[in-house]
Short mmCIF file of C-alpha atoms and ligand atoms in Angstrom, two decimals:
data_model
loop_
_atom_site.label_atom_id
_atom_site.label_comp_id
_atom_site.label_asym_id
_atom_site.label_seq_id
_atom_site.Cartn_x
_atom_site.Cartn_y
_atom_site.Cartn_z
CA MET A 1 84.69 43.50 -35.87
CA ALA A 2 83.58 46.51 -33.90
CA GLU A 3 85.37 49.59 -35.25
CA LYS A 4 85.31 51.21 -31.82
CA ASP A 5 83.41 50.90 -28.57
CA ILE A 6 80.49 53.28 -28.36
CA THR A 7 80.09 55.96 -25.73
CA VAL A 8 77.19 56.12 -23.32
CA ASP A 9 75.75 59.11 -25.22
CA GLU A 10 75.91 57.15 -28.48
CA LEU A 11 74.15 54.25 -26.79
CA ALA A 12 71.42 56.60 -25.53
CA THR A 13 70.95 58.02 -29.04
CA PHE A 14 70.77 54.54 -30.55
CA CYS A 15 68.27 53.40 -27.89
CA LYS A 16 66.02 56.37 -28.58
CA ARG A 17 66.22 56.01 -32.37
CA LYS A 18 65.37 52.30 -32.32
CA GLY A 19 62.69 52.45 -29.62
CA PHE A 20 64.54 50.85 -26.73
CA VAL A 21 64.53 53.74 -24.24
CA PHE A 22 63.08 57.26 -24.27
CA PRO A 23 63.61 60.07 -21.74
CA SER A 24 60.43 60.13 -19.67
CA GLY A 25 58.22 63.21 -20.00
CA GLU A 26 60.20 64.42 -23.01
CA LEU A 27 57.10 66.07 -24.43
CA TYR A 28 57.31 68.50 -21.52
CA GLY A 29 61.08 68.87 -21.37
CA GLY A 30 61.91 65.58 -19.61
CA LEU A 31 62.24 64.56 -15.97
CA ALA A 32 65.83 63.78 -14.99
CA GLY A 33 66.42 60.24 -13.76
CA PHE A 34 63.22 58.77 -15.23
CA TRP A 35 63.10 56.71 -18.42
CA ASP A 36 60.42 55.01 -20.48
CA PHE A 37 61.02 51.76 -22.31
CA GLY A 38 59.73 51.51 -25.90
CA PRO A 39 58.59 48.46 -27.90
CA LEU A 40 62.06 46.92 -28.16
CA GLY A 41 63.19 48.04 -24.70
CA VAL A 42 60.32 46.44 -22.85
CA GLU A 43 60.99 43.13 -24.64
CA LEU A 44 64.70 43.23 -23.80
CA LYS A 45 64.02 44.21 -20.19
CA ASN A 46 61.44 41.43 -19.77
CA SER A 47 63.81 38.90 -21.35
CA ILE A 48 66.56 39.89 -18.88
CA LYS A 49 64.18 39.54 -15.94
CA ARG A 50 62.80 36.22 -17.21
CA SER A 51 66.29 34.78 -17.70
CA TRP A 52 67.41 35.93 -14.23
CA TRP A 53 64.30 34.42 -12.62
CA LYS A 54 64.76 31.15 -14.50
CA THR A 55 68.42 30.91 -13.45
CA PHE A 56 68.18 32.08 -9.85
CA VAL A 57 64.69 30.85 -8.86
CA HIS A 58 63.18 28.23 -11.18
CA SER A 59 66.41 26.30 -11.72
CA ARG A 60 67.17 26.06 -7.99
CA ALA A 61 65.49 23.93 -5.35
CA ASP A 62 66.79 26.21 -2.58
CA VAL A 63 65.23 29.53 -3.69
CA VAL A 64 61.64 30.79 -3.54
CA GLY A 65 60.27 34.07 -4.89
CA MET A 66 58.07 36.89 -3.67
CA ASP A 67 56.74 40.23 -4.88
CA GLY A 68 56.35 42.96 -2.27
CA ALA A 69 54.57 46.32 -2.31
CA ILE A 70 56.35 49.46 -3.48
CA VAL A 71 54.81 51.76 -0.86
CA THR A 72 55.97 50.37 2.42
CA HIS A 73 55.09 50.98 6.07
CA PRO A 74 57.44 53.68 7.44
CA LYS A 75 58.41 51.44 10.36
CA VAL A 76 60.07 49.04 7.89
CA TRP A 77 62.55 51.75 6.93
CA GLU A 78 63.05 52.95 10.50
CA ALA A 79 63.90 49.39 11.56
CA SER A 80 66.15 48.77 8.56
CA GLY A 81 68.21 51.86 9.38
CA HIS A 82 67.40 53.55 6.07
CA VAL A 83 65.76 56.57 7.72
CA ALA A 84 68.78 57.28 9.90
CA HIS A 85 71.72 55.97 7.88
CA PHE A 86 70.80 55.96 4.17
CA VAL A 87 72.36 59.38 3.85
CA ASP A 88 74.63 60.93 1.25
CA VAL A 89 76.42 64.26 1.25
CA ALA A 90 75.52 66.65 -1.58
CA VAL A 91 78.50 68.50 -3.06
CA VAL A 92 79.10 70.89 -5.91
CA CYS A 93 82.42 71.43 -7.67
CA LYS A 94 83.80 74.93 -7.11
CA LYS A 95 85.41 74.84 -10.56
CA CYS A 96 83.08 73.08 -13.06
CA LYS A 97 79.89 73.36 -10.93
CA GLN A 98 79.04 69.66 -11.38
CA LYS A 99 76.68 68.45 -8.63
CA SER A 100 77.29 65.03 -7.14
CA LYS A 101 77.07 63.00 -3.95
CA ILE A 102 79.80 61.56 -1.80
CA ASP A 103 79.82 59.30 1.24
CA LYS A 104 80.12 60.93 4.66
CA HIS A 105 83.62 59.55 5.17
CA GLU A 106 84.79 61.24 1.96
CA VAL A 107 84.09 64.78 3.17
CA GLY A 108 87.34 66.76 3.00
CA LYS A 109 89.07 64.00 0.97
CA ALA A 110 87.10 63.62 -2.28
CA VAL A 111 87.67 65.84 -5.31
CA CYS A 112 85.38 66.46 -8.32
CA SER A 113 85.09 63.29 -10.45
CA ASN A 114 84.74 65.45 -13.56
CA CYS A 115 87.62 67.94 -13.29
CA GLY A 116 89.44 67.19 -10.03
CA GLY A 117 88.30 70.53 -8.56
CA GLU A 118 87.62 71.30 -4.90
CA LEU A 119 84.17 70.29 -3.61
CA LEU A 120 81.76 72.51 -1.69
CA VAL A 121 79.52 70.59 0.76
CA LYS A 122 75.86 71.57 0.28
CA GLY A 123 74.43 69.37 3.04
CA GLU A 124 73.23 65.87 3.82
CA PHE A 125 70.24 64.26 2.14
CA ASN A 126 68.29 61.03 2.37
CA PRO A 127 67.39 59.78 -1.11
CA MET A 128 64.17 58.00 -0.08
CA PHE A 129 61.04 59.29 -1.84
CA SER A 130 58.28 59.96 0.66
CA THR A 131 54.56 59.84 -0.01
CA SER A 132 51.39 59.87 2.04
CA VAL A 133 48.85 57.09 2.35
CA GLY A 134 45.20 58.13 2.72
CA ALA A 135 43.13 60.60 0.72
CA ILE A 136 42.39 62.98 3.61
CA LYS A 137 45.51 65.04 4.10
CA GLU A 138 45.21 65.54 7.87
CA GLU A 139 44.75 61.81 8.48
CA ALA A 140 47.30 60.53 5.97
CA LEU A 141 50.19 58.32 7.05
CA GLY A 142 53.66 59.30 5.86
CA ALA A 143 55.27 56.41 3.97
CA TYR A 144 58.19 55.72 1.63
CA LEU A 145 58.63 54.28 -1.83
CA ARG A 146 61.03 51.40 -1.26
CA PRO A 147 64.69 52.27 -2.00
CA GLU A 148 65.54 48.54 -2.28
CA THR A 149 63.36 45.48 -2.80
CA ALA A 150 65.34 43.47 -0.24
CA GLN A 151 63.71 44.88 2.86
CA LEU A 152 60.32 43.38 1.94
CA ILE A 153 61.90 39.94 2.20
CA PHE A 154 62.98 40.64 5.79
CA ALA A 155 59.65 42.22 6.74
CA ASN A 156 57.83 39.13 5.36
CA PHE A 157 60.31 36.64 6.75
CA LYS A 158 57.90 35.04 9.22
CA SER A 159 55.15 34.51 6.64
CA LEU A 160 57.63 33.30 4.03
CA THR A 161 59.19 30.67 6.28
CA ASP A 162 55.82 29.63 7.73
CA VAL A 163 54.34 28.87 4.30
CA SER A 164 57.16 27.66 2.13
CA ARG A 165 58.65 24.84 4.23
CA VAL A 166 62.18 25.98 3.41
CA ARG A 167 65.18 24.64 5.30
CA LEU A 168 68.56 26.29 5.68
CA PRO A 169 70.43 27.20 3.56
CA PHE A 170 67.86 28.85 1.30
CA GLY A 171 67.22 32.05 -0.60
CA VAL A 172 64.31 34.38 -1.30
CA ALA A 173 64.34 36.31 -4.56
CA GLN A 174 62.45 39.35 -5.71
CA GLN A 175 62.34 41.60 -8.76
CA GLY A 176 60.72 45.00 -8.92
CA LYS A 177 60.87 48.76 -8.86
CA ALA A 178 62.99 50.71 -6.40
CA PHE A 179 63.19 54.49 -6.04
CA ARG A 180 65.99 56.81 -4.98
CA ASN A 181 65.89 60.57 -5.28
CA GLU A 182 69.44 60.65 -6.64
CA LEU A 183 71.12 64.04 -6.43
CA SER A 184 72.59 63.80 -9.90
CA PRO A 185 71.08 61.06 -12.06
CA ARG A 186 73.40 60.63 -15.01
CA GLU A 187 75.12 58.39 -17.53
CA PHE A 188 71.91 57.41 -19.34
CA ILE A 189 70.10 54.69 -17.35
CA PHE A 190 73.11 53.89 -15.15
CA ARG A 191 71.88 56.06 -12.27
CA CYS A 192 68.11 56.58 -12.32
CA ARG A 193 65.61 57.81 -9.77
CA GLU A 194 63.20 55.00 -10.65
CA PHE A 195 64.79 51.65 -11.52
CA GLU A 196 64.32 47.92 -11.08
CA GLN A 197 66.26 45.53 -8.92
CA MET A 198 66.67 41.76 -8.99
CA GLU A 199 67.70 40.72 -5.49
CA LEU A 200 68.27 37.49 -3.64
CA GLU A 201 68.69 37.18 0.12
CA TYR A 202 70.56 33.97 0.88
CA PHE A 203 70.05 32.73 4.44
CA ILE A 204 72.31 30.33 6.34
CA SER A 205 72.85 29.30 9.91
CA LYS A 206 76.22 30.59 11.19
CA GLY A 207 79.13 28.49 9.95
CA MET A 208 77.20 26.55 7.28
CA VAL A 209 79.52 25.63 4.43
CA CYS A 210 78.58 26.16 0.80
CA PRO A 211 77.93 22.73 -0.74
CA TYR A 212 78.07 24.04 -4.32
CA MET A 213 81.73 25.13 -4.55
CA ASP A 214 82.59 22.56 -7.22
CA GLU A 215 80.27 24.47 -9.60
CA LEU A 216 82.95 27.19 -9.73
CA GLY A 217 85.39 24.81 -11.44
CA ASP A 218 88.43 26.78 -12.62
CA THR A 219 86.52 30.02 -13.15
CA GLU A 220 88.81 33.03 -12.92
CA LEU A 221 87.90 36.63 -12.29
CA GLN A 222 89.92 39.81 -11.81
CA LEU A 223 89.80 40.54 -8.07
CA TYR A 224 90.47 43.82 -6.31
CA SER A 225 90.33 43.27 -2.56
CA SER A 226 90.28 46.10 -0.02
CA GLU A 227 93.85 45.12 0.93
CA MET A 228 95.01 45.49 -2.71
CA GLN A 229 93.32 48.89 -2.97
CA GLU A 230 94.71 50.17 0.33
CA SER A 231 98.26 49.05 -0.40
CA GLY A 232 98.24 50.45 -3.94
CA LYS A 233 98.49 47.02 -5.61
CA GLU A 234 97.05 46.11 -9.02
CA MET A 235 93.95 43.95 -9.23
CA LYS A 236 94.76 40.26 -9.70
CA ARG A 237 93.21 37.55 -11.90
CA MET A 238 92.50 34.55 -9.66
CA LYS A 239 90.47 31.38 -9.61
CA LEU A 240 87.46 32.15 -7.43
CA PHE A 241 87.96 28.88 -5.57
CA ASP A 242 91.62 29.73 -4.81
CA ALA A 243 90.64 33.26 -3.77
CA TRP A 244 88.40 31.77 -1.12
CA LYS A 245 90.94 29.13 -0.04
CA SER A 246 93.67 31.77 0.35
CA GLY A 247 91.40 34.17 2.26
CA VAL A 248 91.23 36.93 -0.37
CA ILE A 249 87.45 36.32 -0.39
CA LYS A 250 86.45 35.60 3.20
CA THR A 251 83.50 33.25 2.74
CA ASP A 252 82.86 30.39 0.35
CA TRP A 253 79.34 31.83 -0.17
CA HIS A 254 80.68 35.15 -1.44
CA ALA A 255 82.97 33.40 -3.97
CA TYR A 256 80.09 31.16 -5.02
CA TRP A 257 77.52 33.92 -5.61
CA LEU A 258 80.00 36.19 -7.39
CA GLY A 259 80.69 33.24 -9.69
CA GLN A 260 77.00 32.50 -10.27
CA MET A 261 76.23 36.07 -11.34
CA TYR A 262 79.33 36.23 -13.53
CA PHE A 263 78.31 32.92 -15.21
CA TRP A 264 74.83 34.32 -15.89
CA PHE A 265 76.23 37.40 -17.64
CA ILE A 266 78.74 35.41 -19.67
CA SER A 267 76.17 32.79 -20.67
CA LEU A 268 74.14 35.63 -22.21
CA GLY A 269 77.00 37.01 -24.28
CA ALA A 270 78.65 39.61 -22.02
CA SER A 271 82.46 40.01 -22.48
CA PRO A 272 84.33 38.13 -19.70
CA GLU A 273 87.30 40.53 -19.74
CA LYS A 274 85.11 43.48 -18.81
CA PHE A 275 84.23 42.10 -15.37
CA ARG A 276 86.01 42.34 -12.05
CA ALA A 277 85.03 41.89 -8.39
CA ARG A 278 85.98 44.72 -6.05
CA GLN A 279 85.69 44.58 -2.27
CA HIS A 280 84.29 47.62 -0.46
CA LEU A 281 86.74 49.49 1.73
CA GLY A 282 85.81 49.55 5.40
CA THR A 283 84.68 53.17 5.05
CA GLU A 284 82.33 52.61 2.11
CA LYS A 285 80.28 49.70 3.48
CA SER A 286 76.54 50.23 3.99
CA HIS A 287 75.27 50.49 7.56
CA TYR A 288 74.01 46.86 7.44
CA ALA A 289 77.02 45.20 5.83
CA ILE A 290 79.74 43.04 7.38
CA ASP A 291 81.59 42.60 4.09
CA THR A 292 80.62 43.65 0.54
CA TRP A 293 81.99 42.81 -2.88
CA ASP A 294 80.73 44.50 -6.05
CA LEU A 295 80.73 42.83 -9.43
CA GLU A 296 82.01 45.70 -11.57
CA TYR A 297 81.89 46.15 -15.33
CA GLN A 298 84.12 48.30 -17.48
CA PHE A 299 81.51 50.73 -18.81
CA PRO A 300 82.59 53.36 -21.38
CA MET A 301 82.90 55.83 -18.47
CA GLY A 302 85.14 53.43 -16.46
CA TRP A 303 84.80 50.62 -13.91
CA ARG A 304 81.41 50.90 -12.22
CA GLU A 305 79.25 48.82 -9.87
CA LEU A 306 77.02 46.43 -11.74
CA ALA A 307 75.82 44.30 -8.82
CA GLY A 308 76.45 44.30 -5.08
CA PHE A 309 77.03 41.26 -2.85
CA ALA A 310 76.67 42.24 0.81
CA ASN A 311 77.02 39.96 3.80
CA ARG A 312 74.23 41.46 5.93
CA GLY A 313 74.50 38.93 8.77
CA ASP A 314 71.43 38.97 11.02
CA PHE A 315 71.28 42.79 11.08
CA ASP A 316 67.92 43.15 9.31
CA LEU A 317 66.00 40.34 11.01
CA LYS A 318 67.27 41.39 14.45
CA GLN A 319 66.32 45.02 13.78
CA HIS A 320 62.79 44.05 12.73
CA GLU A 321 62.47 41.87 15.84
CA LYS A 322 63.55 44.81 17.99
CA VAL A 323 61.27 47.43 16.41
CA SER A 324 58.19 45.21 15.88
CA GLY A 325 58.54 43.34 19.17
CA LYS A 326 57.78 40.11 17.31
CA SER A 327 59.94 37.02 16.99
CA LEU A 328 61.45 36.30 13.58
CA THR A 329 62.92 32.94 14.45
CA MET A 330 62.20 30.22 11.96
CA LEU A 331 61.76 26.56 12.66
CA ASP A 332 64.30 24.63 10.64
CA PRO A 333 63.48 20.90 10.49
CA VAL A 334 67.11 20.01 11.29
CA LEU A 335 68.42 22.95 13.35
CA GLY A 336 65.28 23.87 15.29
CA LYS A 337 64.58 27.53 16.12
CA VAL A 338 67.01 29.97 14.55
CA VAL A 339 67.35 33.58 13.36
CA PRO A 340 69.50 33.02 10.27
CA ASP A 341 72.17 35.22 8.67
CA VAL A 342 72.10 36.66 5.16
CA VAL A 343 75.57 35.49 4.20
CA CYS A 344 75.27 37.03 0.75
CA GLU A 345 72.80 39.29 -1.04
CA PRO A 346 73.33 39.27 -4.81
CA SER A 347 71.63 42.52 -5.86
CA LEU A 348 71.53 43.63 -9.49
CA GLY A 349 69.89 46.59 -11.22
CA VAL A 350 67.94 45.68 -14.37
CA GLU A 351 68.92 48.93 -16.12
CA ARG A 352 72.63 48.30 -15.57
CA ALA A 353 72.31 44.75 -16.91
CA PHE A 354 70.38 46.22 -19.87
CA MET A 355 73.29 48.57 -20.62
CA VAL A 356 75.87 45.77 -20.36
CA PHE A 357 74.05 43.49 -22.80
CA LEU A 358 73.54 46.33 -25.29
CA LEU A 359 77.13 47.59 -25.04
CA ASP A 360 78.51 44.10 -25.64
CA ALA A 361 76.06 43.36 -28.47
CA TYR A 362 76.50 46.62 -30.41
CA ARG A 363 78.72 46.28 -33.48
CA TYR A 364 79.05 48.55 -36.49
CA ASP A 365 79.57 46.34 -39.53
CA SER A 366 81.49 48.34 -42.10
CA GLU A 367 80.77 45.84 -44.89
CA ARG A 368 77.04 45.96 -44.27
CA GLU A 369 77.31 49.68 -43.42
CA SER A 370 74.92 49.27 -40.55
CA VAL A 371 74.71 48.36 -36.90
CA VAL A 372 74.34 44.69 -36.04
CA LEU A 373 73.03 44.11 -32.53
CA GLU A 374 74.45 40.72 -31.66
CA LEU A 375 72.20 40.07 -28.68
CA ASP A 376 71.97 36.53 -27.39
CA PRO A 377 68.82 35.07 -29.01
CA GLN A 378 67.37 34.50 -25.51
CA LEU A 379 67.45 38.27 -24.97
CA ALA A 380 66.60 39.47 -28.50
CA PRO A 381 63.31 41.43 -28.54
CA PHE A 382 62.16 39.45 -31.60
CA LYS A 383 63.32 35.90 -32.21
CA ALA A 384 62.57 36.01 -35.94
CA GLY A 385 61.39 38.33 -38.72
CA VAL A 386 59.13 37.17 -41.54
CA PHE A 387 59.59 38.95 -44.87
CA PRO A 388 57.58 38.23 -48.04
CA LEU A 389 59.76 39.05 -51.06
CA ILE A 390 56.63 39.87 -53.09
CA SER A 391 54.04 41.82 -51.11
CA LYS A 392 51.00 40.32 -52.80
CA GLY A 393 49.48 37.06 -53.96
CA GLU A 394 50.43 33.63 -52.67
CA CYS A 395 53.86 34.77 -51.45
CA LEU A 396 52.22 37.27 -49.09
CA GLU A 397 49.63 34.72 -47.96
CA ILE A 398 52.27 32.12 -47.08
CA ALA A 399 54.26 34.75 -45.16
CA LYS A 400 51.19 35.83 -43.18
CA GLU A 401 50.39 32.23 -42.34
CA LEU A 402 53.97 31.60 -41.19
CA PHE A 403 53.92 34.77 -39.11
CA ARG A 404 50.70 33.71 -37.39
CA ASP A 405 52.10 30.24 -36.71
CA LEU A 406 55.43 31.49 -35.30
CA MET A 407 53.87 34.21 -33.14
CA ASP A 408 52.01 31.51 -31.30
CA GLU A 409 55.30 30.54 -29.72
CA PHE A 410 57.83 33.41 -30.11
CA PRO A 411 57.83 37.20 -30.38
CA VAL A 412 58.21 37.69 -34.16
CA GLN A 413 58.05 40.67 -36.51
CA PHE A 414 56.52 41.01 -39.97
CA ASP A 415 58.01 43.44 -42.46
CA VAL A 416 56.78 44.08 -46.00
CA SER A 417 58.22 47.52 -46.62
CA GLY A 418 61.36 48.38 -48.60
CA SER A 419 63.95 46.24 -50.33
CA ILE A 420 64.91 42.94 -48.70
CA GLY A 421 68.32 44.50 -47.93
CA ARG A 422 66.65 47.33 -45.98
CA ARG A 423 64.50 44.85 -44.11
CA TYR A 424 67.54 42.75 -43.14
CA ALA A 425 69.39 45.90 -42.01
CA ARG A 426 66.43 46.98 -39.86
CA ALA A 427 66.21 43.52 -38.28
CA ASP A 428 70.00 43.46 -37.65
CA GLU A 429 69.77 46.77 -35.80
CA GLN A 430 66.95 45.41 -33.67
CA GLY A 431 68.96 42.31 -32.83
CA THR A 432 66.60 39.83 -34.54
CA PRO A 433 68.70 36.64 -34.84
CA TRP A 434 66.93 35.00 -37.79
CA CYS A 435 65.10 36.43 -40.80
CA VAL A 436 62.70 34.22 -42.75
CA THR A 437 62.19 35.18 -46.38
CA VAL A 438 59.28 33.86 -48.43
CA ASP A 439 60.12 34.08 -52.15
CA GLU A 440 58.69 32.97 -55.52
CA ASP A 441 60.16 29.49 -55.05
CA SER A 442 58.38 29.08 -51.70
CA VAL A 443 55.06 28.79 -53.51
CA ARG A 444 56.43 25.83 -55.48
CA ASP A 445 58.83 24.05 -53.07
CA ARG A 446 57.05 24.92 -49.77
CA ALA A 447 60.39 26.02 -48.27
CA VAL A 448 61.75 29.36 -47.02
CA THR A 449 65.15 31.00 -46.65
CA VAL A 450 66.41 31.58 -43.10
CA ARG A 451 69.24 34.10 -42.68
CA ASP A 452 71.56 34.27 -39.69
CA ARG A 453 72.03 37.81 -38.29
CA ASP A 454 75.69 37.50 -37.26
CA THR A 455 77.14 35.68 -40.28
CA THR A 456 74.49 36.51 -42.97
CA LYS A 457 74.67 32.82 -43.92
CA GLN A 458 71.46 31.37 -45.31
CA ILE A 459 69.77 27.98 -45.20
CA ARG A 460 66.67 26.63 -46.89
CA VAL A 461 64.13 25.12 -44.48
CA PRO A 462 60.82 23.35 -45.31
CA ILE A 463 57.84 25.41 -44.12
CA SER A 464 56.59 22.39 -42.20
CA ALA A 465 59.83 22.32 -40.15
CA LEU A 466 60.26 26.09 -39.62
CA ARG A 467 58.77 26.41 -36.15
CA GLU A 468 60.80 23.51 -34.83
CA THR A 469 63.94 24.86 -36.51
CA ILE A 470 63.57 28.25 -34.80
CA ARG A 471 62.97 26.45 -31.52
CA ASP A 472 66.10 24.31 -31.97
CA LEU A 473 68.20 27.34 -32.88
CA LEU A 474 66.86 29.35 -29.95
CA TYR A 475 67.59 26.66 -27.40
CA ASP A 476 70.97 25.85 -28.99
CA LYS A 477 69.94 22.31 -29.90
CA VAL A 478 71.45 22.70 -33.34
CA GLY A 479 74.08 24.87 -35.07
CA PHE A 480 72.82 27.21 -37.79
CA GLU A 481 74.33 25.36 -40.72
CA ASP A 482 72.96 22.03 -39.53
CA ALA A 483 69.44 23.42 -39.24
CA GLY A 484 68.64 23.33 -42.98
CA THR A 485 70.22 23.11 -46.43
CA PRO A 486 73.00 25.72 -46.76
CA ILE A 487 72.53 28.07 -49.70
CA GLU A 488 74.78 30.67 -51.25
CA THR A 489 75.04 33.69 -48.97
CA ARG A 490 73.72 36.90 -50.42
CA LYS A 491 75.21 40.09 -48.98
CA LYS A 492 71.93 41.73 -48.05
N1 GAP B 1 69.71 45.73 -1.30
C1 GAP B 1 71.02 46.20 -1.52
C2 GAP B 1 71.10 47.36 -2.39
O1 GAP B 1 70.09 47.95 -2.76
P1 GAP B 1 72.79 48.83 -3.73
O2 GAP B 1 74.25 48.61 -4.01
O3 GAP B 1 72.40 50.16 -3.20
O4 GAP B 1 72.38 47.66 -2.74
C3 GAP B 1 72.04 47.28 -5.66
O5 GAP B 1 71.98 48.54 -5.05
C4 GAP B 1 72.06 47.41 -7.17
O6 GAP B 1 70.94 48.20 -7.62
C5 GAP B 1 73.28 48.18 -7.72
O7 GAP B 1 74.39 47.32 -7.85
C6 GAP B 1 72.76 48.65 -9.06
O8 GAP B 1 72.84 47.61 -10.02
C7 GAP B 1 71.31 48.95 -8.76
N2 GAP B 1 71.12 50.39 -8.48
C8 GAP B 1 71.29 51.03 -7.31
N3 GAP B 1 71.01 52.33 -7.42
C9 GAP B 1 70.65 52.54 -8.71
C10 GAP B 1 70.23 53.68 -9.47
N4 GAP B 1 70.11 54.89 -8.89
N5 GAP B 1 69.94 53.52 -10.78
C11 GAP B 1 70.05 52.31 -11.36
N6 GAP B 1 70.42 51.19 -10.70
C12 GAP B 1 70.72 51.30 -9.39
#
């Protein structure tokens, strides 16, 4: 059992010590809001992105993907409204001096989130990073680094629908970097200036019903509608289906996509009780949104936005039609010519998902006297570790051969240094689900010991069956104790 939940600072320290995340530019004092991902971090981040893409693109017949440029034509952001409306108000607390940003509508109402002190307005700012395109300064074109990936989907809408033969309803997904010159980047990688988004624009023709509602089953989620917030009520646990039927969630599509994202997190080991869906108040909605729900997570610093789900209607496509002067109607084989609506935009930051999976996986095991990172094997940076008990002779040779064979299919680690207990502890901290030990007996019986990270139980597996066993364990085709011959569990 976890002795206590860790704080965000403790998570940051752990991530630095183990090589998940480093402050960027630390050699020169650091650059606030920018982070570098180390050997374990890049593996975890890529696993998150791969799993999201598999779930939301490859496993669906109604979604296609794209990958847009980071530096985007300035007209894209004029049309989208980001130049005029993507504006925050910079404030500083008169008492504790903490700098932060508030929405325009909060001026005169908000107090310091740190100490409750009075806020001094410093001015408005647009968090888009600008750059110039062209080497000759006088001829260069002013441009922006994209503050969201989504807009590239709208700007490419004509090409996308011309080439991919999609029919409504359908989605377009994208993953990639986004940049915001945040006034006060803080809380580790929760609010960065450079981050990655995984976004999906889901297009329908007005009034189309969601044909997938039965997938929600009896799934319940804590809901906090704008009405509950405004009337001072508590949030309420409800079945997503019932929430839609009773009008708490206005569209079937919103209930459906909230459920899909929640399922994805839970299927990868996140704690169900730490999630809730909160509807934006009328005053906090983005300039493009008709209705927005956030999937929130109970981070150590409180409930915070993990992913946003905006109903953007036809705002973006209509704006691009107006500013470009070109038609963005698509030809649907059934409906004919139509400018569709984005009924829901599930938009998730990779860094926030990264924090959630680490926070829920982190466990200090007092018996083992070390941290055990119980990451879902799909996300674990290494799927297995190979450890020769004797670091020479035939034992070492067998281990090297096994390592080479496994690395053909999975990310694996090889560790010869220190006692076997130390090697297990290191692997546990890195989240490696299975450790393979080659011992004196392996030379004779051509079998190895496989140890399970979470239970420390051990099984004996023939070398010839090892690769398939790891594969079966990884894809949940077999339980650990059925994957080999159980042997007495050693502590370390
Ligand atoms: N296209 C819609 C959009 O960008 P958003 O609520 O501004 O909406 C979507 O951002 C998601 O991107 C957020 O829910 C969060 O997960 C992530 N995100 C936004 N700003 C971020 C930042 N400064 N640092 C890290 N992640 C961020």
